[in-house]
Coordinates of C-alpha atoms and ligand atoms in Angstrom, one line a residue:
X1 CA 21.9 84.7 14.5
X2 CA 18.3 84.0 15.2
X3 CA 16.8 80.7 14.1
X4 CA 14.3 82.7 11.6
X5 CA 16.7 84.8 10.4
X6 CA 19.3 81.4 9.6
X7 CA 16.2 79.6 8.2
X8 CA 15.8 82.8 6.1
X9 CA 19.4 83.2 4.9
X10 CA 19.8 79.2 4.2
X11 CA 20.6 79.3 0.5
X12 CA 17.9 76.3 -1.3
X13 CA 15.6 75.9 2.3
X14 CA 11.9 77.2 1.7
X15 CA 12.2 79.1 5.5
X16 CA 8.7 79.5 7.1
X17 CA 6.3 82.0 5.6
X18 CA 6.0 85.0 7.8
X19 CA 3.0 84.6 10.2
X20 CA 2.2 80.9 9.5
X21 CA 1.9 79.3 12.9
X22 CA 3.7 75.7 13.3
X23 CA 1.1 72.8 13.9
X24 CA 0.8 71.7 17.7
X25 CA 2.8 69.0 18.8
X26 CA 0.3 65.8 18.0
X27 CA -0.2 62.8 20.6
X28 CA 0.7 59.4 18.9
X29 CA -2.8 57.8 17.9
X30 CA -1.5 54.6 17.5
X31 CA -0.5 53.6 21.3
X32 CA 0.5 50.0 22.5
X33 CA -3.2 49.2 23.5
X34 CA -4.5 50.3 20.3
X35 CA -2.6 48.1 18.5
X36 CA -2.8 45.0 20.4
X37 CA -6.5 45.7 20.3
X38 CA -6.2 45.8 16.2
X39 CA -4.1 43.2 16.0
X40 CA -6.3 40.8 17.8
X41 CA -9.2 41.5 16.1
X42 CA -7.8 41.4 13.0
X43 CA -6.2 38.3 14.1
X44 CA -9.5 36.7 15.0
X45 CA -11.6 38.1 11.7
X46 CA -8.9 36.2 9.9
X47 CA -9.3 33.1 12.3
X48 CA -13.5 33.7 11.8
X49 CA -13.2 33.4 8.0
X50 CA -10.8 31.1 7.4
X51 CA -11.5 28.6 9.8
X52 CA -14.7 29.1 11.9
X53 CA -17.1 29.8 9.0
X54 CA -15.8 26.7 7.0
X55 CA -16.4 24.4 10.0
X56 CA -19.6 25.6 10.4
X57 CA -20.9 25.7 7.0
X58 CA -18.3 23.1 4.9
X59 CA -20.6 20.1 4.8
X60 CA -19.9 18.0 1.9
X61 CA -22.3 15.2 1.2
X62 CA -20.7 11.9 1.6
X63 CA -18.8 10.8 -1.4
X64 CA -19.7 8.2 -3.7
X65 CA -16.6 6.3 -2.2
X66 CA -17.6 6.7 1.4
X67 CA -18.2 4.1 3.9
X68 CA -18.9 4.2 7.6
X69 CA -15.9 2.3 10.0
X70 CA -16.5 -0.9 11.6
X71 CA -16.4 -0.6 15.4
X72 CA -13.2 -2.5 15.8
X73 CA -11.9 -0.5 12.9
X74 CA -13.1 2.6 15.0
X75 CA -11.2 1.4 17.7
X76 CA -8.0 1.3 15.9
X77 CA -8.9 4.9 14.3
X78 CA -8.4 5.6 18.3
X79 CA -5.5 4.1 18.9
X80 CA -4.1 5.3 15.7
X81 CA -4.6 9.5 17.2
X82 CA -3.2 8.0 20.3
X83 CA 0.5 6.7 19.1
X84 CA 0.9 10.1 17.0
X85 CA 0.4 7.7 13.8
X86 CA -0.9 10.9 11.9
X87 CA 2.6 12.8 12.8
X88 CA 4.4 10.8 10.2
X89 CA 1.8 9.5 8.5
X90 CA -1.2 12.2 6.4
X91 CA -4.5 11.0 5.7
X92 CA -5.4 12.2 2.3
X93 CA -3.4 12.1 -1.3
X94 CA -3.3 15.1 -2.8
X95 CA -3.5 15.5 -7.1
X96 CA 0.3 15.5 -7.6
X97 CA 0.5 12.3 -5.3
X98 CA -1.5 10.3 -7.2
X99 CA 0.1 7.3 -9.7
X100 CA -2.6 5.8 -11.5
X101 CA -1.6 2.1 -12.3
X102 CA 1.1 1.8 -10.4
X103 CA -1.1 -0.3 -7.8
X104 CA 0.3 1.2 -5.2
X105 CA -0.9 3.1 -1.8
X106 CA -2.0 6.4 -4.3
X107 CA -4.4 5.3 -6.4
X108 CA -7.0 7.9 -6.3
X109 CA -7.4 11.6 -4.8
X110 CA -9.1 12.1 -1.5
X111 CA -12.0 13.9 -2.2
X112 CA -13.9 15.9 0.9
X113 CA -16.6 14.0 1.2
X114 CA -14.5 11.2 1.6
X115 CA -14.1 12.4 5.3
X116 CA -17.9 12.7 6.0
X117 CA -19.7 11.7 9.2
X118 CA -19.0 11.3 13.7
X119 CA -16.2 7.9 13.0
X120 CA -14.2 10.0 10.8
X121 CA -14.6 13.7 11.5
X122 CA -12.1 15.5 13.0
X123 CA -9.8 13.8 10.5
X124 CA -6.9 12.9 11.1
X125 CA -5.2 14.5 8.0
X126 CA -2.0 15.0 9.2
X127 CA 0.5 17.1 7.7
X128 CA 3.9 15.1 7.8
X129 CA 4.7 12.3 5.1
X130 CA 7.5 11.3 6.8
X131 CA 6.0 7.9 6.1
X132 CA 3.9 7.4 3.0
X133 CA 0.4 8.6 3.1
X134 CA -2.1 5.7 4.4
X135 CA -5.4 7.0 3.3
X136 CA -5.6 4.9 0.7
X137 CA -3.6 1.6 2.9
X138 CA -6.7 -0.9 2.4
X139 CA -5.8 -4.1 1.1
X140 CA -2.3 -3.5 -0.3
X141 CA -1.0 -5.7 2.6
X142 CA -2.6 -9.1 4.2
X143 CA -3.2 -8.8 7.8
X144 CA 0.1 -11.4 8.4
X145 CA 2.2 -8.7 6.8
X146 CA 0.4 -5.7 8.5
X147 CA 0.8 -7.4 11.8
X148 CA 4.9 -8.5 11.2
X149 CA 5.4 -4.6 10.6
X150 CA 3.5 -3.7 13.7
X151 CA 5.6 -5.9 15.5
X152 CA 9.2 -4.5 13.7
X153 CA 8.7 -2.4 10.7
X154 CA 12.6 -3.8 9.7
X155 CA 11.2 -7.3 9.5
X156 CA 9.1 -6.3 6.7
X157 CA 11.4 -3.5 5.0
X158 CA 15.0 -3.4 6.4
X159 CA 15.4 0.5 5.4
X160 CA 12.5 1.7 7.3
X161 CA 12.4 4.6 10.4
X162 CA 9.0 3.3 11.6
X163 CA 9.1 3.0 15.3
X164 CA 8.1 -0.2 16.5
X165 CA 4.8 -0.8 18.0
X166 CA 5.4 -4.1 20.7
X167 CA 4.4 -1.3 23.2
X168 CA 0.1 -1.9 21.6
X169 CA 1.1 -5.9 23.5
X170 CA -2.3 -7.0 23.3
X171 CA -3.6 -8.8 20.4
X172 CA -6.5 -7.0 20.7
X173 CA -5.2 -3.5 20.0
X174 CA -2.7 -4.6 17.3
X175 CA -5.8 -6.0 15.6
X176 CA -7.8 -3.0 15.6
X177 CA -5.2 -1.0 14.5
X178 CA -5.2 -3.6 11.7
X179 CA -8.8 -3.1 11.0
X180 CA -8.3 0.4 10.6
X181 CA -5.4 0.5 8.4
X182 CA -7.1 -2.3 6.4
X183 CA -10.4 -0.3 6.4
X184 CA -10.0 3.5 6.2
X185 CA -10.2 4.1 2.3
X186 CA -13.3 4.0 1.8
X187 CA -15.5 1.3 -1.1
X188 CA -12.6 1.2 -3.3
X189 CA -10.2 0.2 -0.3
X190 CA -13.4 -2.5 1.2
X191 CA -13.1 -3.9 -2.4
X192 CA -9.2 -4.2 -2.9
X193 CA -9.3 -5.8 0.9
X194 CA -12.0 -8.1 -0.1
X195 CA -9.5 -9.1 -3.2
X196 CA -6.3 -9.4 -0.5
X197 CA -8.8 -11.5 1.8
X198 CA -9.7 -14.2 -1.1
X199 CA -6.3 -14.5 -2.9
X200 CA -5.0 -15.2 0.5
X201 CA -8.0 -18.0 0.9
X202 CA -6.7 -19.3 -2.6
X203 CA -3.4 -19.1 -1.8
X204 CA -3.8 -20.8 1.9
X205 CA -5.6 -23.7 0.5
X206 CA -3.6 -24.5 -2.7
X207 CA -0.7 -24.6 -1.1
X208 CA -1.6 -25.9 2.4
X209 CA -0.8 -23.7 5.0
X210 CA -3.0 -22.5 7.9
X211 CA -4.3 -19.3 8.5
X212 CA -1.4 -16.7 9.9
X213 CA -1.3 -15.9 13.1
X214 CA -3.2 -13.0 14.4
X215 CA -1.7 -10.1 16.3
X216 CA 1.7 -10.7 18.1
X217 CA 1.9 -14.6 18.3
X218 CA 4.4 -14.9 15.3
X219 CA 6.8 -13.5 18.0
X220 CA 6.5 -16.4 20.1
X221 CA 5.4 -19.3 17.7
X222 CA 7.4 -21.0 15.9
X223 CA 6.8 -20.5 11.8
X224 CA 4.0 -21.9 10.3
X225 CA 4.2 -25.3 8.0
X226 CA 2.6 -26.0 4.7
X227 CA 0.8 -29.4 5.4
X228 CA 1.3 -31.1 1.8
X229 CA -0.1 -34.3 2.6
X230 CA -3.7 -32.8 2.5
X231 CA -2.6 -32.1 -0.9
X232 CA -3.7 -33.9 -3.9
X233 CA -3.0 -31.9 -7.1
X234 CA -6.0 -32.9 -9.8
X235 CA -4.6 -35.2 -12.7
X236 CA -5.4 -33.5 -15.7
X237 CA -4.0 -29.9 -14.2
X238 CA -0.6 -28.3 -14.5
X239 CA 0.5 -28.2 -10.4
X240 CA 1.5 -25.1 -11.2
X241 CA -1.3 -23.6 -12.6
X242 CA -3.2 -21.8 -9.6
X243 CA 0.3 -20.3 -9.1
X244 CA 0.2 -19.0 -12.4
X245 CA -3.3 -17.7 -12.3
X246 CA -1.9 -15.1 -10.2
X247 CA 0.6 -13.8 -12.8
X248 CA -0.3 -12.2 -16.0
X249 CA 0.0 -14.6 -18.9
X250 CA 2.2 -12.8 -21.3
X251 CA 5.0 -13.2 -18.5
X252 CA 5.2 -16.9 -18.0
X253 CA 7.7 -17.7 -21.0
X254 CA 9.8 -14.7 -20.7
X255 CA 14.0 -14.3 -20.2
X256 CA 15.8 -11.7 -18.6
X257 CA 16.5 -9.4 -21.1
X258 CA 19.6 -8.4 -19.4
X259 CA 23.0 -10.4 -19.8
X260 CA 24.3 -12.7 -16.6
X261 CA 27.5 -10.5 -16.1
X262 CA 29.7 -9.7 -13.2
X263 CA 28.1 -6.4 -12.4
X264 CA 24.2 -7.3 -13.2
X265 CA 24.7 -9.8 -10.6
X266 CA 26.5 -7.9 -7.9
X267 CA 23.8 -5.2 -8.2
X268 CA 21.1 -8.0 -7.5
X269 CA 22.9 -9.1 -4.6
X270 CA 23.4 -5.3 -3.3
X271 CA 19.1 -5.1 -3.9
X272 CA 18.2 -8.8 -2.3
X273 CA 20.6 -7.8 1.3
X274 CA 18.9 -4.3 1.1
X275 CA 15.5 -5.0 0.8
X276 CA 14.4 -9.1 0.9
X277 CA 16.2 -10.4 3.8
X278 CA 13.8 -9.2 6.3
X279 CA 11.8 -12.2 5.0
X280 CA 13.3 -14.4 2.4
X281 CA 16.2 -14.3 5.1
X282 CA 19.9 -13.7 4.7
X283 CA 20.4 -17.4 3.4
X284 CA 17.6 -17.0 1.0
X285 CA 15.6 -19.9 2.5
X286 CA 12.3 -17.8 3.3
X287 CA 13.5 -17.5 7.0
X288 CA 13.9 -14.0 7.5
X289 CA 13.0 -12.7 10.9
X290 CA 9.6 -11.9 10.0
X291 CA 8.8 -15.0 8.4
X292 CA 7.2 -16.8 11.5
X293 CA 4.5 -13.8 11.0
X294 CA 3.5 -14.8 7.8
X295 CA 1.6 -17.7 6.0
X296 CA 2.2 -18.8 3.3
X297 CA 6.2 -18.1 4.3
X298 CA 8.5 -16.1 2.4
X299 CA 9.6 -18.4 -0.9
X300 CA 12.8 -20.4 -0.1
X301 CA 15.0 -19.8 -3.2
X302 CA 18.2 -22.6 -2.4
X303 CA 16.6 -25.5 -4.3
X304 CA 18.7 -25.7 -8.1
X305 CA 16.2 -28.0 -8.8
X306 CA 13.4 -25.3 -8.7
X307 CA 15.6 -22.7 -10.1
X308 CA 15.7 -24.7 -13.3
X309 CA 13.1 -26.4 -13.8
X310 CA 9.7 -24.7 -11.6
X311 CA 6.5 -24.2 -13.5
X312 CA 6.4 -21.0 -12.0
X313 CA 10.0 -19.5 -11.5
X314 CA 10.7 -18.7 -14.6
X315 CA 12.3 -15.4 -15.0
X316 CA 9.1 -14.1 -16.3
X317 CA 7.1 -14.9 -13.2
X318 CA 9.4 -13.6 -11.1
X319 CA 9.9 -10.4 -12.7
X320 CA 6.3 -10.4 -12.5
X321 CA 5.9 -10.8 -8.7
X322 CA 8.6 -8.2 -7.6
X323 CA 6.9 -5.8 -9.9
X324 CA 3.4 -6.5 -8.8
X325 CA 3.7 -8.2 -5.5
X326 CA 1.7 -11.8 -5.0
X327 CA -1.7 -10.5 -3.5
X328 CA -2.9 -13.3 -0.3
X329 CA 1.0 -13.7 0.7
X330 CA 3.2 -10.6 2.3
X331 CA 5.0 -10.7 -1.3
X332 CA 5.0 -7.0 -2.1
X333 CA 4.7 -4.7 -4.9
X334 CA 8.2 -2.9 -5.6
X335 CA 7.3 -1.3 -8.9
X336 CA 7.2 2.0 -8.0
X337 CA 10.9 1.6 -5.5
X338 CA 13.1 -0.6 -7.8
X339 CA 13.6 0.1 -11.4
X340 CA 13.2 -2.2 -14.1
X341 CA 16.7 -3.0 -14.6
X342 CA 17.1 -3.5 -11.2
X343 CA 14.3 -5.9 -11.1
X344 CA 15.2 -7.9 -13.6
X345 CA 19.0 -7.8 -11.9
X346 CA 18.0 -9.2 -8.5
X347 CA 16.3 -11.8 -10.7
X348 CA 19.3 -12.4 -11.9
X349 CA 20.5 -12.8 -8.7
X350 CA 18.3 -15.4 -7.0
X351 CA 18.9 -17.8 -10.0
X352 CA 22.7 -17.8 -7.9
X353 CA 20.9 -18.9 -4.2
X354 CA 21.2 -22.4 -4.4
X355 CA 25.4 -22.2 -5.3
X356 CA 26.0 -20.4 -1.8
X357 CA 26.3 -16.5 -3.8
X358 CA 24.4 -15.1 -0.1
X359 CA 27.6 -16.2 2.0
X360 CA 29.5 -13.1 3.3
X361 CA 32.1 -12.3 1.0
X362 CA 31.5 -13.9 -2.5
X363 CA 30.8 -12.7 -4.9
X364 CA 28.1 -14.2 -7.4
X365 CA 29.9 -15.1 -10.5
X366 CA 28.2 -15.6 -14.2
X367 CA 28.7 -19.4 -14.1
X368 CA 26.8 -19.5 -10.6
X369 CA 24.1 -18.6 -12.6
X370 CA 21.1 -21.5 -13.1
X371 CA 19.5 -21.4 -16.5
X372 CA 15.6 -21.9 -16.1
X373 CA 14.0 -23.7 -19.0
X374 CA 10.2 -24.0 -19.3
X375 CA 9.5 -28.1 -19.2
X376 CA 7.7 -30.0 -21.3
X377 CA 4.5 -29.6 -18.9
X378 CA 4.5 -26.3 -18.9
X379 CA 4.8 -26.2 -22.9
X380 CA 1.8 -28.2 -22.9
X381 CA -0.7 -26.6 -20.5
X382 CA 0.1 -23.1 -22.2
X383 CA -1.2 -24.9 -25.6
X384 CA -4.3 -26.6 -24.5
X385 CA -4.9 -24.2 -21.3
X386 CA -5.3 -20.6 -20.7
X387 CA -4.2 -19.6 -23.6
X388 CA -2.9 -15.9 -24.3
X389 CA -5.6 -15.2 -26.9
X390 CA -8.0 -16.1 -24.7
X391 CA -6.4 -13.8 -22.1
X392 CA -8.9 -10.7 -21.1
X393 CA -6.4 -7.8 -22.3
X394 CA -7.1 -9.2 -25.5
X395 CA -11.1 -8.6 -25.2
X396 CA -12.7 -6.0 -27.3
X397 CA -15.2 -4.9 -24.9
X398 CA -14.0 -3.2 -21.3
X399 CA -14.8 -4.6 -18.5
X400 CA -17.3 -2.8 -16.1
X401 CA -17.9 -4.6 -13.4
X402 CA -15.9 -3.7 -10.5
X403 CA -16.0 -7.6 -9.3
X404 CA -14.6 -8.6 -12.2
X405 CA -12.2 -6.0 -12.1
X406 CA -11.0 -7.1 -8.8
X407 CA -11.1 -10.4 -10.1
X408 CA -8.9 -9.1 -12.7
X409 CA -6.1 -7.7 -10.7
X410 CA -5.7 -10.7 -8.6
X411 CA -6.2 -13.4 -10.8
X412 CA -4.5 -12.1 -13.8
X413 CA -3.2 -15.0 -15.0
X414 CA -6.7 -16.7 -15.5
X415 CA -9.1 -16.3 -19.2
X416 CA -12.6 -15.6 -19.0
X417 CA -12.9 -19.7 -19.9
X418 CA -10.4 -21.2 -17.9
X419 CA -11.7 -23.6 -15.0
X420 CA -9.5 -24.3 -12.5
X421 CA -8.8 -26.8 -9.3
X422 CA -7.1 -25.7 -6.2
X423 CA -4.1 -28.4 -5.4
X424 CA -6.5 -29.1 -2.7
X425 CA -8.0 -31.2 -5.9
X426 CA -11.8 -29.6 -5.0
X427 CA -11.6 -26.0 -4.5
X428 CA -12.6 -24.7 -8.1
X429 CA -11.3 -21.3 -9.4
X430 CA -12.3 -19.5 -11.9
X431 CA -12.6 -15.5 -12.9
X432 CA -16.5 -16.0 -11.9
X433 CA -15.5 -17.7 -8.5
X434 CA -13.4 -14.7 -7.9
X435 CA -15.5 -12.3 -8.6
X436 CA -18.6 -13.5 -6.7
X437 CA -16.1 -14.7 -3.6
X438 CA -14.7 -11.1 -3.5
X439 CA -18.6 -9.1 -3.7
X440 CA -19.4 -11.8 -1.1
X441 CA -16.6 -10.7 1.6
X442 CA -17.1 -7.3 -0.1
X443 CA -20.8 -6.6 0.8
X444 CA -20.0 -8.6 4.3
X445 CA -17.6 -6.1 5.5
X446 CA -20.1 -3.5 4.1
X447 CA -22.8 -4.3 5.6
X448 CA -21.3 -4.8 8.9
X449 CA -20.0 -1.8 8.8
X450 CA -23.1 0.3 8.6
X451 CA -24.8 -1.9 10.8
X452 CA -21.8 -1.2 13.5
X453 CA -22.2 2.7 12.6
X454 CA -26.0 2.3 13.5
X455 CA -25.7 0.9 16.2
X456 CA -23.2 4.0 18.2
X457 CA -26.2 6.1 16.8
X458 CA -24.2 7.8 14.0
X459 CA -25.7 10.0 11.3
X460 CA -26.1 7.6 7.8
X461 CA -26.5 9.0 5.0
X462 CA -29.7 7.1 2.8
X463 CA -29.3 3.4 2.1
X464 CA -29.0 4.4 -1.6
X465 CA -25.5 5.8 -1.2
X466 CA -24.3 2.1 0.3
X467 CA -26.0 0.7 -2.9
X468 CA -23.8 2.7 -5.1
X469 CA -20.6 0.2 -6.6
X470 CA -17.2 0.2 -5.6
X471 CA -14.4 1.7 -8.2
X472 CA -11.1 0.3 -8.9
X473 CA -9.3 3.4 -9.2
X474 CA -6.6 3.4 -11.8
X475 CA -8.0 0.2 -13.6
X476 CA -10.5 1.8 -16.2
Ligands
HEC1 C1 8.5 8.3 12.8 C2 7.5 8.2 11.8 C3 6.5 7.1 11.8 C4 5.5 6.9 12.8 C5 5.4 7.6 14.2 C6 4.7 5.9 12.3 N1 5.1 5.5 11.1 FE1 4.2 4.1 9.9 N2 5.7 4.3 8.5 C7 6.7 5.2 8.6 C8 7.6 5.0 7.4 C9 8.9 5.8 7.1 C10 7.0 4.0 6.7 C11 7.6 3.4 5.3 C12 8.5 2.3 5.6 C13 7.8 1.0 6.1 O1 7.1 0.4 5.4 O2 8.0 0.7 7.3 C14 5.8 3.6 7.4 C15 5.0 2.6 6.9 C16 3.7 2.3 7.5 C17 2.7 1.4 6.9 C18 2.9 0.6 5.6 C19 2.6 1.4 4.4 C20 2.8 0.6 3.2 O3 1.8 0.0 2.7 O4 3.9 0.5 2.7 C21 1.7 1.4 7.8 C22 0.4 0.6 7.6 C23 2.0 2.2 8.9 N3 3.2 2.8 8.7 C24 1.2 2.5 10.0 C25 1.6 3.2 11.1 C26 0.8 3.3 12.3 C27 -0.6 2.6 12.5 C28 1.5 4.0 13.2 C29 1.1 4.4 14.6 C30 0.9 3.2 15.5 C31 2.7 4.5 12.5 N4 2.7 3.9 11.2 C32 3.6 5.3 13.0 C33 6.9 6.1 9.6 C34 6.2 6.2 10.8
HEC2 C1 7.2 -8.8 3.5 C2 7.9 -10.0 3.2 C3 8.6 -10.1 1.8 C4 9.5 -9.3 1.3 C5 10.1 -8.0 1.9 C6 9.9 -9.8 0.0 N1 9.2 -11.0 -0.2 FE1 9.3 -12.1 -1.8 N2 7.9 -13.3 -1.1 C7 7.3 -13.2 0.1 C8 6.3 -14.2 0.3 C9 5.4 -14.5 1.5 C10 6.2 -14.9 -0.9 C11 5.2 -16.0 -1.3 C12 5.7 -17.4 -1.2 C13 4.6 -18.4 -1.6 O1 3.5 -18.1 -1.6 O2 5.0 -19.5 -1.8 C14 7.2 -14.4 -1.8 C15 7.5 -14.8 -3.1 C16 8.5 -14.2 -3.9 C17 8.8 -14.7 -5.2 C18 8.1 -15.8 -6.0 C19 8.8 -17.1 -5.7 C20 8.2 -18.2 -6.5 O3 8.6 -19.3 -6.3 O4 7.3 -18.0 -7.3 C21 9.9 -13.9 -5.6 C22 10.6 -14.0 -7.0 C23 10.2 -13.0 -4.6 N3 9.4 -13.2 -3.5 C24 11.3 -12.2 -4.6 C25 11.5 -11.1 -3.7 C26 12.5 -10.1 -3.8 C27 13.5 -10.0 -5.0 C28 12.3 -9.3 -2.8 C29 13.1 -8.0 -2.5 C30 13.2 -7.0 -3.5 C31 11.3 -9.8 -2.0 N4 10.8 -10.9 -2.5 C32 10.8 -9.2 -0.8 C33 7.6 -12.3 1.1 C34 8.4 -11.2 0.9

């Protein structure tokens, strides 16, 4: 049978109208070439749009936030492209990373004209957070602690993956990568490092240690020495009291809230081997392997005697410092990696040190435990002297200066009234003194800053942007 005639015959097949004439075989239209050729173009309009026409015509003013980088800080910006920083490490916090209050590396969201001008364009955004994000880094850290993690990020946090960076040997590069970290974030990060820069001056002269060592040279020095006997503590002044001008008030007095038992304490212990020892060391006596880094050194908690009895190591205070850090000494802020209960437990804990609970294998019992007490002293000086009505959380009026601010979040311990001595017995502090001590090193760094930036040529924006004040994100 004939094809037609099957077609024809093929019950439920519509067969081919009689005279209709089948179409000529067609040549494909869409050949190899053709299609690379489309693809590519469409590849490249793509490419045009989405990143050629924004480079070209994106051109955010400079922020209200944005400052130029120092030439040394420039320098580290360098070396920081060069060691693959920016693989682990983004450069901008993003709306869902920020944590207002917590005080801690995300303060605020980077905004594009953060980013502006030649020092900082391309920038170096990254896209990994295998590390935490660093574009807001300035001032969290002193420079002693910056420079003890360069040298062995486990010194300063025994959990960390950071490589190490004793490759940058030269003071000199270690130091500008120091300035950039310390730099980078804009007013709001000049201002908090201005605040890290004169708590650690405070801190350095009331307790009398030298200045840290800069770059490397912890590695090969030995650790630094308070010299006391320059010390003379004025007569009518709590010794204490400069310590405690760096806590907040409401703390000084308070207990643990949680009870001295088995467990509590075990935790504590399981916290303090995970986390301290890289500087309070594995005895507890403030020589941990990155100690010889750092000045003031870590505190050394084996003394009963200040266990029960310190002006300032009451639970309370410490409590206080592991939430919040100790801004001008490498004491860091763990309130946003330790919980509360866990705070309050290795608390717990340290009140064990000085009857031998860090020796391998024992285990800290309740009755190791050292019951603090405030002294008679101390009950004093909180009657007569910086008092907790007179405490600035309890003013009416908020506080708009971003000094003051500042002031504020290093010296929270101190009322708007209270004069103080350093234990130097003539260094006088006081909110004012802090305030005008941090604008001082505040509009230095500033101003050398743009002057640096003029002086490679760069592209300023008008003077009136520098005039505009620093914000303390997160503080309002
Ligand atoms: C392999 C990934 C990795 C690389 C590469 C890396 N880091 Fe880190 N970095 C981390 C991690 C993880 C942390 C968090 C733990 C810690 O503090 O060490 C960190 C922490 C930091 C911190 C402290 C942040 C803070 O305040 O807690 C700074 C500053 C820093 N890195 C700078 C650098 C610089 C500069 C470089 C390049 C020279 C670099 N990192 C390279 C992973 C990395
Ligand atoms: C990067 C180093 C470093 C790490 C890590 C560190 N500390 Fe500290 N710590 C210090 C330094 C430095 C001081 C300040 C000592 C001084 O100024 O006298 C300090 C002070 C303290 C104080 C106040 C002591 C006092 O007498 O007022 C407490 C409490 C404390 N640290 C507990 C801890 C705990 C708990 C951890 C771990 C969760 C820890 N620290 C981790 C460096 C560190």
């Amino acid at each position: 049978m004939s094809e037609r005639k099957r077609e024809e015959h093929t019950p439920g097949t519509p067969g081919m109208p009689r005279g209709w004439v089948r179409h000529p075989h067609e040549r494909m239209l869409i050949t190899p070439l053709v299609a690379g050729v489309g693809g590519l173009l469409a590849f490249f309009t793509v490419v045009a749009i989405v990143v050629w026409l924004p480079i070209h015509t994106f051109d955010p003013p400079p922020s209200s936030d944005w400052a130029p980088l120092s030439s040394t800080a420039l320098a580290g910006r360098n070396l920081f492209a060069q060691n693959g920083c920016y693989v682990c490490h983004s450069g901008y916090s993003r709306p869902q990373d920020v944590r207002e209050s917590l005080y801690f590396l995300y303060p605020k969201i980077s905004a594009p004209g953060d980013f502006w001008g030649s020092d900082q364009s391309p920038n170096l955004l990254g896209t990994e957070r295998t590390g935490p994000d660093l574009s807001q880094e300035s001032g969290w850290h002193p420079d002693d602690w910056q420079s003890a993690h360069f040298y062995d990020p486990r010194y300063m946090d025994p959990r960390s993956l950071m490589p190490d960076m004793k490759s940058l040997f030269s003071n000199k590069q270690v130091d500008q990568l120091i300035a950039f970290v310390e730099q980078r974030s804009g007013k709001s990060g000049l201002l908090r490092y201005a605040g890290q820069l004169y708590a650690k001056h405070v801190v350095l002269v009331n307790q009398g240690f030298p200045p840290p060592y800069t770059g490397f040279q912890g590695s090969h020095k030995p650790p630094l020495e308070s010299n006391d006997k320059i010390l003379a503590p004025p007569k009518n002044q709590l010794e204490e009291a400069p310590n405690l001008a760096q806590i907040d008030r409401s703390y000084w007095l308070a207990g643990d809230p949680l009870p001295v038992t088995e467990a509590n304490l075990l935790r504590g212990k399981e916290v303090f081997l995970d986390r301290c020892v890289g500087c309070h060391g594995l005895k507890g006596n403030g020589s941990g392997p990155g100690a010889r880094f750092l000045s003031p050194t870590p505190a050394d908690f084996t003394s009963a005697d200040d266990a029960c009895c310190g002006g300032d190591t009451g639970p309370g205070d410490f409590y206080y410092r592991i939430l919040r850090g100790w801004p001008g000494t490498a004491m860091e802020n763990f309130g946003d990696r330790l919980s509360v209960d866990d705070i309050w437990r290795v608390v717990l804990f340290i009140k064990t040190i000085p009857n031998g609970t860090l020796k391998p294998y024992r285990n800290p019992e309740p009755n190791d435990y050292i019951v603090w007490q405030p002294s008679k002293e101390l009950l004093a000086w909180t009657k007569s002297h910086q008092t907790l009505p007179g405490n600035i959380s309890f003013e009416k009026k908020a506080i708009k200066d971003p000094f003051m601010q500042e002031a504020l979040r290093v010296m929270p311990g101190l009322a708007p009234k209270d004069r103080l001595l350093l234990n130097d017995g003539k260094t006088p502090l006081s909110l004012r003194d802090a305030a005008n001590g941090i604008k001082a090193l505040y509009e230095d760094m500033l101003n050398r800053a743009w002057s640096d930036a003029k002086g490679r040529g760069e592209k300023l924006p008008p003077e009136s942007q520098k005039a505009i004040a620093p914000t303390v994100p997160g503080q309002q």
